Every structure is written in structure tokens, then in C-alpha cells.
Coordinates of C-alpha atoms in Angstrom, one line a residue:
Chain N
M1 CA 119.4 168.9 65.6
N2 CA 121.5 166.9 63.6
G3 CA 119.3 163.7 62.4
H4 CA 121.6 161.3 63.1
C5 CA 122.6 161.5 66.8
L6 CA 126.0 158.9 67.7
F7 CA 127.6 157.2 66.0
A8 CA 130.4 154.8 66.6
A9 CA 133.7 156.2 65.0
S10 CA 135.0 153.1 63.4
P11 CA 135.3 154.7 59.9
P12 CA 134.6 154.2 57.5
R13 CA 131.8 152.3 58.0
L14 CA 130.3 156.1 60.5
F15 CA 128.6 157.6 57.8
P16 CA 128.2 156.7 54.2
L17 CA 129.9 159.7 52.5
R18 CA 128.1 161.1 49.9
S19 CA 129.6 162.8 46.3
I20 CA 132.1 163.0 47.2
S21 CA 134.9 164.2 45.0
S22 CA 138.5 164.1 46.9
S23 CA 141.8 165.5 45.3
V24 CA 144.9 166.5 45.8
S25 CA 146.0 170.0 47.0
P26 CA 149.3 171.8 45.7
S27 CA 150.2 171.7 49.0
G28 CA 149.8 168.1 49.7
S29 CA 147.1 168.3 52.1
Y30 CA 143.3 166.2 50.4
R31 CA 140.0 168.4 49.6
I32 CA 136.6 166.4 49.0
K33 CA 134.0 168.8 48.0
F34 CA 129.8 167.9 48.7
S35 CA 127.2 169.0 46.9
D36 CA 124.6 168.2 50.6
N37 CA 124.2 170.2 53.7
V38 CA 127.8 169.6 55.0
A39 CA 130.2 172.5 56.1
V40 CA 132.8 169.6 57.6
E41 CA 133.7 167.3 57.1
C42 CA 137.3 165.1 57.8
R43 CA 137.3 161.3 56.3
N44 CA 140.3 158.4 58.3
L45 CA 142.4 162.3 59.1
C46 CA 145.7 160.5 60.1
F47 CA 148.3 163.1 61.5
S48 CA 151.5 162.6 63.0
V49 CA 154.8 163.9 64.4
S50 CA 158.5 162.8 63.6
T51 CA 161.1 162.7 66.8
R52 CA 164.7 163.9 66.3
Q53 CA 165.3 160.4 66.5
G54 CA 163.8 159.6 63.3
I55 CA 160.8 158.5 65.3
S56 CA 156.7 158.7 64.7
V57 CA 154.1 159.8 66.8
P58 CA 150.7 159.8 66.1
I59 CA 149.3 163.0 67.4
L60 CA 145.8 162.6 65.1
R61 CA 144.4 157.9 64.2
D62 CA 142.1 158.0 61.5
C63 CA 139.5 160.7 62.2
S64 CA 136.4 160.7 60.6
F65 CA 133.2 163.3 61.3
R66 CA 130.2 165.8 60.0
I67 CA 129.0 168.7 60.6
P68 CA 126.6 169.7 58.9
S69 CA 125.6 173.8 57.8
G70 CA 124.7 175.6 59.6
Q71 CA 124.7 175.1 63.7
L72 CA 127.6 175.4 66.6
W73 CA 129.7 172.2 67.3
M74 CA 131.3 172.1 70.4
I75 CA 135.0 169.3 69.9
L76 CA 135.6 168.0 73.9
G77 CA 138.0 165.5 75.4
P78 CA 141.3 165.3 77.5
N79 CA 144.3 167.8 77.6
G80 CA 146.6 167.0 74.2
C81 CA 144.0 164.6 73.1
G82 CA 145.0 166.6 69.4
K83 CA 141.6 169.2 69.2
S84 CA 143.5 172.2 68.3
T85 CA 145.3 170.3 66.1
L86 CA 142.5 169.0 64.6
L87 CA 141.5 172.7 64.5
K88 CA 144.9 173.8 62.5
I89 CA 145.2 171.3 59.9
L90 CA 140.9 172.0 59.4
A91 CA 141.7 175.9 59.0
G92 CA 144.9 174.8 56.8
V93 CA 147.6 175.9 59.4
V94 CA 148.7 172.2 59.2
N95 CA 148.9 169.5 56.4
P96 CA 147.5 166.0 57.8
S97 CA 149.5 163.5 56.9
S98 CA 146.8 161.8 55.6
G99 CA 142.9 161.5 55.2
T100 CA 140.5 163.2 53.4
V101 CA 139.5 167.6 55.1
F102 CA 136.2 169.1 53.5
V103 CA 135.4 172.4 55.7
E104 CA 132.8 175.2 53.3
K105 CA 134.5 178.6 52.6
P106 CA 135.4 181.2 53.6
K107 CA 136.9 180.0 56.4
N108 CA 137.7 181.7 59.5
F109 CA 140.0 180.0 63.0
V110 CA 139.7 182.0 65.4
F111 CA 142.9 181.5 68.0
Q112 CA 142.9 180.6 71.3
N113 CA 145.3 183.5 72.7
P114 CA 143.1 186.7 72.1
D115 CA 147.0 188.3 71.6
H116 CA 148.3 186.6 69.2
Q117 CA 144.7 187.1 66.7
V118 CA 144.4 190.4 67.3
V119 CA 147.3 192.1 65.4
M120 CA 146.4 195.6 65.0
P121 CA 147.2 198.5 67.9
T122 CA 144.0 199.6 66.9
V123 CA 140.1 197.8 67.6
E124 CA 138.2 198.8 63.9
A125 CA 142.2 198.0 62.5
D126 CA 142.2 195.4 63.4
V127 CA 138.6 194.2 61.8
A128 CA 139.1 195.4 59.2
F129 CA 143.0 193.3 58.4
G130 CA 141.5 190.4 57.0
L131 CA 139.8 192.7 54.6
G132 CA 142.9 193.4 52.8
K133 CA 143.1 191.3 50.3
Y134 CA 139.3 192.2 48.7
H135 CA 140.4 194.5 46.3
D136 CA 138.2 195.0 44.8
M137 CA 136.5 196.9 48.0
N138 CA 135.8 199.9 49.0
Q139 CA 136.3 202.4 51.9
E140 CA 132.9 202.8 52.7
E141 CA 132.4 198.6 52.9
V142 CA 134.6 197.5 54.6
K143 CA 133.5 201.0 57.2
S144 CA 130.2 198.9 57.1
R145 CA 131.1 195.6 57.6
V146 CA 133.7 196.3 60.0
I147 CA 130.4 197.8 62.1
K148 CA 127.8 195.1 61.7
A149 CA 130.6 192.4 62.9
L150 CA 131.2 194.5 65.9
E151 CA 127.7 195.1 66.9
A152 CA 126.5 191.2 66.2
V153 CA 130.0 190.6 69.6
G154 CA 128.7 193.9 71.0
M155 CA 131.2 195.8 70.7
R156 CA 130.0 198.5 68.4
D157 CA 131.0 201.3 71.2
Y158 CA 135.2 200.3 70.9
M159 CA 135.8 201.2 67.9
Q160 CA 138.6 203.3 68.1
R161 CA 139.7 201.6 71.4
P162 CA 143.0 200.3 71.3
I163 CA 143.8 197.0 71.6
Q164 CA 145.8 197.0 75.0
T165 CA 143.1 198.7 76.7
L166 CA 140.6 195.9 76.8
S167 CA 139.8 192.9 79.0
G168 CA 140.5 189.4 77.4
G169 CA 136.6 188.5 76.8
Q170 CA 136.4 191.9 75.2
K171 CA 140.1 191.0 73.0
Q172 CA 138.2 187.3 72.6
R173 CA 135.8 189.5 70.7
I174 CA 137.1 191.7 68.4
A175 CA 139.0 188.9 67.2
I176 CA 136.2 186.5 66.9
A177 CA 134.8 189.9 65.0
G178 CA 138.4 190.2 63.0
A179 CA 136.5 186.5 61.9
L180 CA 133.2 187.7 61.4
A181 CA 133.7 190.7 59.1
E182 CA 135.3 188.8 56.5
A183 CA 131.2 187.3 55.8
C184 CA 132.6 183.5 56.8
K185 CA 131.0 180.3 56.3
V186 CA 133.1 178.0 59.0
L187 CA 133.9 180.2 62.1
L188 CA 137.0 177.3 63.8
L189 CA 137.5 178.8 68.1
D190 CA 139.6 177.2 69.9
E191 CA 139.1 176.6 72.9
L192 CA 138.2 180.8 73.2
T193 CA 137.0 180.6 76.9
T194 CA 140.3 179.4 78.0
F195 CA 142.4 182.8 79.5
L196 CA 138.5 185.0 80.6
D197 CA 136.1 184.6 83.4
E198 CA 133.2 182.6 83.9
S199 CA 131.1 186.6 82.5
D200 CA 132.8 186.7 79.2
Q201 CA 132.8 182.7 79.3
M202 CA 129.3 183.3 78.7
G203 CA 129.9 186.4 76.4
V204 CA 132.1 185.1 74.3
I205 CA 129.4 181.8 73.5
K206 CA 126.3 183.8 73.6
A207 CA 127.8 186.4 70.8
V208 CA 128.9 182.8 69.0
K209 CA 125.4 181.7 69.4
D210 CA 123.1 184.4 68.8
L211 CA 125.6 185.0 65.8
I212 CA 124.7 182.0 64.3
N213 CA 120.8 182.2 64.9
A214 CA 120.5 184.9 63.5
K215 CA 122.5 184.3 59.8
K216 CA 119.7 181.3 60.0
G217 CA 122.2 178.7 58.1
D218 CA 125.3 180.4 56.6
V219 CA 127.5 180.7 59.3
T220 CA 128.3 177.0 61.0
A221 CA 131.2 177.4 64.3
L222 CA 133.3 174.4 65.5
W223 CA 134.2 174.7 69.0
V224 CA 137.0 173.3 70.8
T225 CA 137.1 173.6 74.4
H226 CA 137.1 171.1 77.9
R227 CA 134.8 173.1 79.4
L228 CA 131.0 171.0 80.1
E229 CA 128.9 173.6 81.1
E230 CA 129.7 175.0 77.6
L231 CA 127.8 172.3 76.0
K232 CA 124.5 173.0 76.3
Y233 CA 124.6 176.1 74.2
A234 CA 126.3 173.3 71.2
D235 CA 123.3 172.2 68.7
G236 CA 126.1 169.1 68.2
A237 CA 130.3 168.4 69.8
V238 CA 132.2 165.4 68.6
Y239 CA 134.6 163.6 71.5
M240 CA 138.5 163.3 71.8
E241 CA 140.9 160.7 73.0
N242 CA 143.9 159.6 72.8
G243 CA 143.6 161.6 68.9
R244 CA 140.2 159.3 68.2
V245 CA 137.2 161.0 67.3
V246 CA 135.6 158.4 70.2
R247 CA 132.0 160.4 69.9
H248 CA 130.6 162.7 67.2
G249 CA 125.7 163.6 67.3
D250 CA 123.9 165.8 69.7
A251 CA 124.9 168.0 72.4
A252 CA 122.6 165.8 74.8
T253 CA 124.3 162.4 74.0
I254 CA 127.0 163.8 74.5
S255 CA 127.2 165.1 77.4
D256 CA 125.6 161.7 78.8
F257 CA 128.3 160.4 77.3
I258 CA 131.1 162.6 79.0
K259 CA 129.5 162.5 82.9
A260 CA 128.6 158.2 82.1
K261 CA 132.6 158.1 81.9
Q262 CA 133.1 160.5 84.7
S263 CA 131.1 158.7 86.7
S264 CA 133.0 155.4 85.9
Y265 CA 136.5 156.7 87.0
I266 CA 135.2 158.3 90.1
D267 CA 134.0 155.0 90.3
Q268 CA 137.4 153.8 89.9
I269 CA 139.0 155.6 92.3
G270 CA 136.2 155.6 94.3
S271 CA 135.9 151.0 94.7
Chain T
A1 CA 145.5 186.5 95.3
T2 CA 144.7 187.8 99.4
V3 CA 141.6 189.5 100.1
D4 CA 141.2 192.5 102.6
G5 CA 138.8 192.4 105.4
D6 CA 136.3 194.7 103.1
G7 CA 136.1 191.7 100.6
K8 CA 138.5 193.3 97.8
T9 CA 141.3 191.3 96.6
G10 CA 144.6 193.2 97.5
N11 CA 148.1 192.9 95.1
W12 CA 149.4 189.5 96.3
V13 CA 152.9 191.4 95.6
N14 CA 153.8 193.8 97.4
R15 CA 152.7 191.8 101.1
L16 CA 155.4 190.3 100.3
P17 CA 157.9 189.2 102.7
I18 CA 160.8 191.3 101.6
P19 CA 164.2 190.0 102.2
G20 CA 166.1 193.2 101.7
L21 CA 168.0 192.4 98.4
G22 CA 168.5 194.1 95.2
A23 CA 167.5 191.4 92.8
E24 CA 163.7 190.2 94.8
N25 CA 163.3 195.0 94.6
V26 CA 164.8 194.8 91.0
F27 CA 162.0 191.7 90.2
R28 CA 159.5 193.4 92.1
L29 CA 159.2 196.3 90.7
I30 CA 159.1 195.5 87.3
S31 CA 156.0 192.1 88.7
S32 CA 154.2 195.7 89.7
A33 CA 154.7 198.3 87.2
T34 CA 151.6 199.7 84.9
G35 CA 151.1 196.9 82.1
S36 CA 149.5 199.7 79.3
P37 CA 153.2 202.4 78.4
I38 CA 153.5 205.9 79.0
G39 CA 150.9 207.9 76.3
Q40 CA 148.5 206.0 74.4
F41 CA 145.9 206.8 73.7
I42 CA 142.3 208.0 74.9
S43 CA 139.6 207.8 73.4
S44 CA 137.6 209.2 75.7
P45 CA 136.2 212.7 76.2
V46 CA 136.6 213.9 72.9
T47 CA 138.2 217.4 72.5
F48 CA 138.9 220.0 69.8
L49 CA 142.6 218.4 69.9
H50 CA 140.5 214.9 68.8
S51 CA 139.2 216.4 65.3
V52 CA 142.9 218.3 64.7
D53 CA 144.2 216.6 61.0
P54 CA 146.5 213.2 62.2
R55 CA 149.4 215.8 59.7
I56 CA 148.7 219.1 61.2
K57 CA 149.5 216.7 64.6
L58 CA 152.6 215.7 62.9
V59 CA 154.0 219.6 61.9
W60 CA 153.3 220.3 65.3
L61 CA 155.0 218.0 67.1
L62 CA 158.1 219.0 64.3
T63 CA 157.5 222.4 65.2
L64 CA 157.2 222.2 68.3
V65 CA 161.3 219.8 68.6
V66 CA 162.7 222.7 66.2
L67 CA 161.0 225.8 67.6
P68 CA 162.8 225.4 70.7
A69 CA 166.4 224.9 70.2
R70 CA 166.5 228.2 68.5
A71 CA 164.5 230.3 70.0
N72 CA 164.8 232.6 73.1
L73 CA 164.6 232.8 76.6
V74 CA 161.0 233.5 77.2
V75 CA 159.8 232.0 74.1
R76 CA 160.8 228.5 75.7
L77 CA 159.4 229.8 78.8
G78 CA 155.8 230.5 76.9
L79 CA 156.2 227.6 74.3
V80 CA 156.2 225.5 78.0
L81 CA 153.4 227.4 79.5
C82 CA 151.7 226.4 76.6
T83 CA 152.0 222.9 76.6
A84 CA 150.8 222.8 79.9
L85 CA 147.9 224.4 79.8
L86 CA 147.6 222.5 77.0
S87 CA 147.4 219.1 78.5
I88 CA 145.7 220.4 81.5
L89 CA 142.8 221.2 79.2
V90 CA 143.2 218.4 77.0
L91 CA 143.5 215.7 79.6
P92 CA 142.1 214.4 81.5
R93 CA 142.5 215.4 85.4
Q94 CA 144.3 212.0 87.3
V95 CA 146.6 211.8 83.2
W96 CA 147.8 215.4 82.9
I97 CA 148.8 215.2 86.8
D98 CA 151.2 212.5 86.2
Q99 CA 152.7 212.9 83.0
L100 CA 153.1 217.5 84.0
A101 CA 155.0 215.8 87.7
R102 CA 157.4 212.9 85.8
V103 CA 158.2 215.8 82.9
S104 CA 158.0 218.5 85.3
L105 CA 160.7 216.2 87.8
L106 CA 163.2 215.0 85.4
S107 CA 163.4 218.9 82.7
G108 CA 164.7 220.1 86.0
I109 CA 166.5 217.7 87.3
L110 CA 168.2 218.2 83.9
F111 CA 167.6 222.1 84.5
I112 CA 169.6 222.0 87.5
T113 CA 172.7 219.6 87.2
L114 CA 172.9 221.4 83.3
G115 CA 172.8 225.1 85.1
L116 CA 175.0 224.2 86.9
G117 CA 177.3 221.3 85.5
S118 CA 177.8 223.4 82.6
D119 CA 180.7 226.0 83.8
G120 CA 180.9 224.3 87.6
A121 CA 185.0 223.1 86.7
P122 CA 185.6 226.4 84.8
P123 CA 188.8 226.8 83.5
M124 CA 192.7 227.2 85.0
L125 CA 193.8 229.4 81.4
Q126 CA 190.9 230.9 79.0
S127 CA 193.0 231.3 75.2
R128 CA 191.1 234.4 74.8
T129 CA 190.6 236.5 78.1
P130 CA 194.5 235.2 79.6
P131 CA 194.4 236.2 83.8
S132 CA 195.9 239.0 85.2
S133 CA 198.7 237.7 86.7
I134 CA 199.4 235.9 83.5
T135 CA 199.9 238.8 81.3
S136 CA 200.5 241.7 84.4
L137 CA 197.9 243.9 82.8
P138 CA 195.2 244.8 84.8
N139 CA 191.8 243.0 84.9
L140 CA 189.5 244.0 82.9
P141 CA 186.8 246.8 83.9
M142 CA 184.0 245.7 85.0
S143 CA 180.8 246.4 82.5
L144 CA 178.9 249.7 82.7
S145 CA 175.3 248.1 82.7
G146 CA 176.2 246.1 85.5
Y147 CA 176.5 242.6 83.1
S148 CA 177.3 240.2 85.2
Y149 CA 178.4 236.3 83.0
M150 CA 178.6 234.6 86.9
L151 CA 174.4 234.4 87.8
L152 CA 174.0 232.8 91.6
K153 CA 176.9 230.6 93.8
L154 CA 177.2 227.4 95.4
G155 CA 180.2 226.9 97.3
P156 CA 182.0 225.9 94.7
L157 CA 179.2 225.5 92.4
Q158 CA 178.8 228.5 90.1
F159 CA 175.7 229.2 88.2
T160 CA 176.3 231.3 85.0
R161 CA 175.2 233.0 81.8
K162 CA 176.2 229.7 80.3
G163 CA 174.2 227.5 82.1
L164 CA 172.0 229.1 82.3
S165 CA 171.3 228.9 78.7
V166 CA 172.3 225.7 78.4
G167 CA 170.4 224.0 81.1
S168 CA 166.6 226.0 80.3
T169 CA 167.0 225.3 76.3
A170 CA 167.4 221.7 77.3
A171 CA 165.6 221.2 80.4
C172 CA 162.2 223.5 78.3
L173 CA 162.8 220.5 75.5
T174 CA 162.7 217.8 77.3
F175 CA 159.4 218.9 78.5
I176 CA 157.7 219.9 75.2
I177 CA 159.0 217.1 73.6
F178 CA 158.0 214.5 76.2
Q179 CA 154.0 216.2 77.4
S180 CA 154.2 217.5 73.4
A181 CA 154.7 213.9 72.3
S182 CA 151.9 212.8 75.1
I183 CA 149.6 214.9 74.1
C184 CA 150.2 213.9 69.9
L185 CA 149.4 210.4 71.5
A186 CA 146.6 210.4 73.0
T187 CA 144.9 212.0 71.0
T188 CA 145.5 210.5 67.9
T189 CA 145.2 206.4 67.2
P190 CA 148.1 204.4 65.9
E191 CA 146.5 204.2 62.8
Q192 CA 145.7 208.4 62.5
L193 CA 149.7 209.1 62.7
A194 CA 150.7 206.2 60.3
L195 CA 148.1 206.8 58.1
A196 CA 150.0 210.7 58.5
L197 CA 153.4 209.3 57.9
R198 CA 152.5 207.3 55.4
W199 CA 150.7 210.6 53.9
F200 CA 154.4 212.8 54.0
L201 CA 156.6 209.6 53.4
F202 CA 154.8 208.7 49.4
P203 CA 156.6 211.1 47.1
L204 CA 159.9 208.5 48.9
T205 CA 158.2 205.3 46.9
Y206 CA 159.5 206.4 43.6
I207 CA 162.7 206.3 44.6
G208 CA 161.9 202.6 45.6
V209 CA 161.0 203.3 49.7
P210 CA 159.1 200.4 50.6
V211 CA 156.1 202.8 52.7
S212 CA 154.1 200.6 52.6
E213 CA 156.6 198.3 54.9
I214 CA 157.8 200.9 57.1
I215 CA 154.4 202.1 58.0
L216 CA 152.9 198.3 58.6
T217 CA 156.1 197.2 60.4
L218 CA 155.5 200.4 61.6
L219 CA 151.5 199.4 62.9
L220 CA 153.5 196.0 64.5
S221 CA 155.7 197.5 66.3
L222 CA 152.5 199.5 68.2
R223 CA 151.1 196.2 68.7
F224 CA 153.3 193.7 69.7
I225 CA 155.1 196.0 72.2
N226 CA 152.5 195.8 75.4
L227 CA 152.0 191.9 74.1
V228 CA 156.3 192.9 75.1
F229 CA 155.4 194.4 78.4
D230 CA 153.4 191.8 79.5
E231 CA 155.4 189.4 78.8
V232 CA 157.9 191.1 81.1
R233 CA 156.0 191.5 83.7
S234 CA 154.6 188.4 83.9
V235 CA 158.1 186.3 83.8
S236 CA 159.3 188.3 86.1
L237 CA 156.0 188.0 88.6
G238 CA 156.6 184.2 88.0
I239 CA 160.0 184.8 89.5
V240 CA 158.8 187.0 93.0
S241 CA 156.3 184.7 93.2
R242 CA 158.6 181.7 93.5
R243 CA 160.4 183.1 97.2
V244 CA 164.2 182.8 95.7
N245 CA 166.1 182.9 99.2
W246 CA 167.9 185.5 97.6
Q247 CA 170.5 185.3 100.2
Q248 CA 171.3 182.3 100.2
L249 CA 172.6 182.7 96.4
T250 CA 176.3 183.6 95.8
V251 CA 176.4 186.4 92.8
L252 CA 177.4 183.8 90.1
E253 CA 173.7 182.2 90.9
T254 CA 171.3 185.2 91.2
L255 CA 172.6 185.9 87.6
D256 CA 171.6 182.9 86.7
I257 CA 168.6 184.1 87.8
F258 CA 168.7 187.2 86.2
A259 CA 170.3 185.5 82.5
S260 CA 166.8 182.8 82.4
F261 CA 164.6 185.8 82.5
I262 CA 165.6 187.3 80.2
R263 CA 166.1 184.3 78.4
R264 CA 162.1 183.3 78.5
I265 CA 161.3 186.8 78.1
F266 CA 162.7 186.1 74.3
K267 CA 161.7 182.7 73.9
N268 CA 158.5 184.2 75.3
I269 CA 158.7 187.1 72.3
F270 CA 159.5 185.1 70.0
R271 CA 156.2 182.4 70.2
H272 CA 154.2 185.7 70.0
A273 CA 155.6 186.2 67.5
E274 CA 155.5 183.3 66.0
Q275 CA 152.3 183.0 66.1
I276 CA 150.8 186.2 65.4
S277 CA 152.4 185.7 61.5
Q278 CA 150.7 182.9 62.0
A279 CA 147.6 184.4 62.7
M280 CA 148.0 187.1 59.9
I281 CA 148.9 184.1 57.6
V282 CA 145.2 183.3 58.7
R283 CA 143.8 186.0 58.3
G284 CA 144.4 186.5 54.4
F285 CA 148.3 188.1 54.5
R286 CA 150.7 186.3 52.1
G287 CA 153.9 188.7 52.9
E288 CA 153.3 191.9 51.0
S289 CA 152.7 194.6 52.0
S290 CA 152.0 196.5 48.8
S291 CA 149.2 194.1 48.2
H292 CA 147.7 194.0 51.2
K293 CA 145.6 197.2 51.6
I294 CA 145.6 198.0 55.7
Y295 CA 141.8 200.8 56.6
F296 CA 142.5 203.4 58.9
F297 CA 139.6 204.9 59.3
S298 CA 141.2 208.1 60.9
G299 CA 138.3 209.8 62.2
S300 CA 136.1 213.0 61.3
S301 CA 138.4 215.8 60.7
N302 CA 137.2 219.5 61.4
K303 CA 137.2 221.6 59.2
F304 CA 137.3 224.7 61.5
A305 CA 140.1 222.7 64.0
D306 CA 142.2 222.1 61.3
F307 CA 142.4 225.7 60.8
A308 CA 142.1 227.4 63.4
S309 CA 145.3 225.1 64.5
V310 CA 147.7 225.8 61.3
L311 CA 146.9 229.9 62.3
C312 CA 148.3 229.5 65.9
L313 CA 151.0 226.5 64.7
I314 CA 151.8 230.1 62.1
G315 CA 151.4 232.6 65.1
V316 CA 154.3 230.7 67.2
I317 CA 156.2 230.1 64.3
S318 CA 156.5 233.7 64.0
T319 CA 156.5 234.5 67.3
A320 CA 159.8 232.3 67.4
L321 CA 161.3 233.9 64.4
L322 CA 160.5 237.9 65.9
S323 CA 161.3 237.3 69.1
E324 CA 165.1 236.7 67.6
Y325 CA 165.1 240.8 66.4
F326 CA 162.8 241.7 69.3
L327 CA 164.2 239.7 72.9
V328 CA 167.6 239.6 71.9

């Protein structure tokens, strides 16, 4: 469990950032390197888009948080608060307007809709797709990694199944297996349970949790959701509103914070 | 969704009242269509065909396209029978019943229409054999062996030897091509087929043909086609569920809905394509098919099954060739 429980999000006073060496990558995104046990860290992260009229619309405002290695953290918040955008910035799919980002490598991003993530027609070929970039890997090693990844998500018996015959939850597990096969250190998971029923929802989240426990500190997962009941599986959480990180800390405290907000809102409606 | 008395969820789309207008029925038909395309891989039960090398299967497919077009009627019918028997042996019961019924119906329609239609309107004048009324010569004597060009006459329609030849060729060819392709797809994964195709196309790389790109495009297409099916189904379901009062709409307004239906499908498909390309980039693909390795785990090919398959292939080709001499 993270040592610090709850922080008000008012960076840069929020937490001291040690051993930072920031640099700008050729793509323009900022990177920070840390020597301590941190898997993901953002500092003063901002992202905005321009409308056709040239007006700048802020999506993320001054977001800062830190996620220790080997834990499952969740990002929660209402629709449109910038959760998915934040995750895409962490994945490197979108470049931030300003601020600094550190994500341990290798990292992998799993999309909300598994139909977007799974690109090959059969399970085994899809899980192996991400390994295609490693030219020094032989067929046997690839196969071994694919089998291990599928075992980790409980889909070992589905190796030769066509993707279209799988349920939404099974596709989601295949998408996660594809990320695991690359032996990534950080898993960035975008609302994986949105299209799933309760059984598949719990199956997927337990698969991720079991994996993190099995890897003993090697794998960190950042899970975007707006389902409060999933928070019980998390070690920590980040709560966002209007593009800002409002709170971040251990799961129980964030859960209490959200419940207090809900009660306050219900009271407000009732009065 | 509605819930039946026994607690099961029914197909609520089919229970909506039907106004009896074409547009409603078209969308209903599309929305209730199956999401799975015809001829998908069936991983179990594993049959001997699953363990045949996919390259041999491709050669078989090519042979089954060429042979029925050139072979004798008896050989054609033999091939149809063999293909049907193989389907029954290899495919699950529900699958072969469904497939054979559909393909037989299609082939039957082709046989009847082409059989009766090829000589259905005989020309008044034959260039080589003008009628006796023109030449003032006596009619040609009938064949002593009982040969008759016309086999059957049904009122104005006539079934001739030419009709039999054209109809049987088209029907047998259709049956064999569709059914052999179905058997091949049911027992071979798309990756195995791509692997086999890549093996055959590999020599073309020496003349600059982008074989890797062709194979990757084929694989992505095979994956994407299911998304297209799903998208078409979902959008039409969306229109059906809105309960449009088609009877109040003019033809132009109905066409407008169809146009918006097609526009929406294309918009969604392009969005899918964009997201998939983004996912491919995230997963390490950098746009060069030759530098991104695609792994194929072709299942264990059984040597005995391969040998038996090649032997059967040689047997079929030999029979077809010999039939040209013995069954004319």
C-alpha cells in the first residue's frame, strides 16, 4: 500500500519530486526519469485542443500524481473529465500541451473497445502481434510468451479460436494478453469493463489483479473506470473532475471521498 | 429485451408490429441477420482435414475450380458427391445441413434456369443447317442410334443437350467451389491460409511484389470484415428500434433515411479503422509490413494426412484426365 494516503491536488507543492531529470523528446513530449520505485508520474500536466474558431479548450489542467510500482491503481471521475485523454498521454498516443510525464517502459495501452485492440483474426496470432517488432525473438520464444500470456488471463484453451466467436469479456482478456505477452512493466487500461456484463467485468478485473500479484512488483496497472464497485480491487486511485486531479491516494480513502460527494449531491437535490 | 414466460429473453426485434412496408422489412432483415460470416474456422471437433498442410488445401481448391469446368458430366457429379460426403464427415451436423441446403438450392436454381434457358428461344435459322422449307430439300434423317438433341420439352421451354451441359457445368461448379471453400475455411485458420498463400507468393518478392503487405492486408481484412458485419447490423437495429412510421414518409424521405443509414455505417467503419490503426501503432507497428513480423503458428501438420491428401488429389486429377478418353 502506498505510504501517503491522500493528497490535495495542488502541485507542485503536492509531493516532492526527487532525482528528476527532465528532457524533451523529438516528438515534443516531456519525459522525466526517476531513480525511485515509481512506475508512473505526471507533473503539472496540461492538454488543450483548439476549436475551428481558434479557441483553446482545456481538457487537462495541471494534473499531478504518482503511482508506485507493482500496484493496481484506478482513475475515476465523471464522463468527460479527461480520464481517457490522460491515459492516452501516458501511453504516448497524444502529446501533452505542457507538463512532465514519466511512465516506466515497456508499457502497453489497452483500448476501451476490444474490437479496436484486437487486430488479427485468430487469438494466438493477435496475442503475438505486438511481438512482431522484436526481430531477435524466435518462433519458439514467441509461442511460449503467447501461451503464458493466455494462461495469465485464463484463455489458454482458446488459442486457435476466431476472434469473432468470442464474447466481449473474452476479447478484452485477449487484448490484455496481447499487452502481457510483451512483458510490459506498465499496463494502461481504458475502461475495459464498459461493454461487459457483471460476470465478465469481474473476470477481467480479477485477471489483472491476479497478474499483478503473480508478478510481485514487476507489473503496474492504471485502470480507468467510473464504476465505484471496482475500486475494492485497487491499491490506490486518482479522482478527477473537470480535467483536474481532485484527489489521489489509497483506494479506501478515495472511495470514502466519492461516497461523501454522492451523499452531498443527494442532500442537495433533496433540500 | 422482452422476457418470455419461461424467463428467457426473446428476440424483441421480431416482435415489433410490422407495418407491411418494404423499408421496415429490409432493416429488420438486416438487423436480424447473423453476425457471423459464412465459412468461419471451426476449431473443434478436430478432424483429419485440420491436420492437412494448408498449402495442399490451396492446391485442392485450385484443382476443384479447374476440374469441374473441363471434366466429363460423370466426373462432375462424382466430385459433387464427394464434396457433399466430405462436408458430412468433416463439419458439425447443423453446419453441413445448413450449408448443403443453401448451396444445393443455389445450384438447383442455376441448373434449372440455365438448363431451360440456354436453348429456350431457338433461333429460326441455323447458320449451318437451314430448315427444309428454305432449302427445298428433304429433312435430315433422324439418328439411327436414337440420338436426340432435345431431351425434354415443357410447353414453350425445352431442355436440350446444350442446356444439360451448360446447366450441369454451372451448377456443379457452383456447388463444388462454394462447398470446398467452406470446408477449407472451416478446417483452416485465416493465419494458416495466409501462411500458405505467402509460401506460394514468395517467389514474386524477387520481382518487387510486396508480398508481406498483401498478406498483412489480407489478415486485417479478414478481421475487419466481422466489424463491418456487426456495424451494419447495429445501425439497422438502431433504425428498427426507433419505430419509424414508414407509411407517413414520402419516397424521398425514405431514401433519405437509407442514405443516412449508409452514411452512418461508413462513418462508424472509418472510426473503427482509425482506432485500429492507432492500436496497431501502440502495439509497435510502424507502417512497414516487412519490418514487423507476423507470427503464424500453423498447427501440427500430420505427415500421413498430407500424404493421403496428395494421393487423393493425384487420383482425382488422373480420373478426370482418363475420363476424357473413356467416357466420351
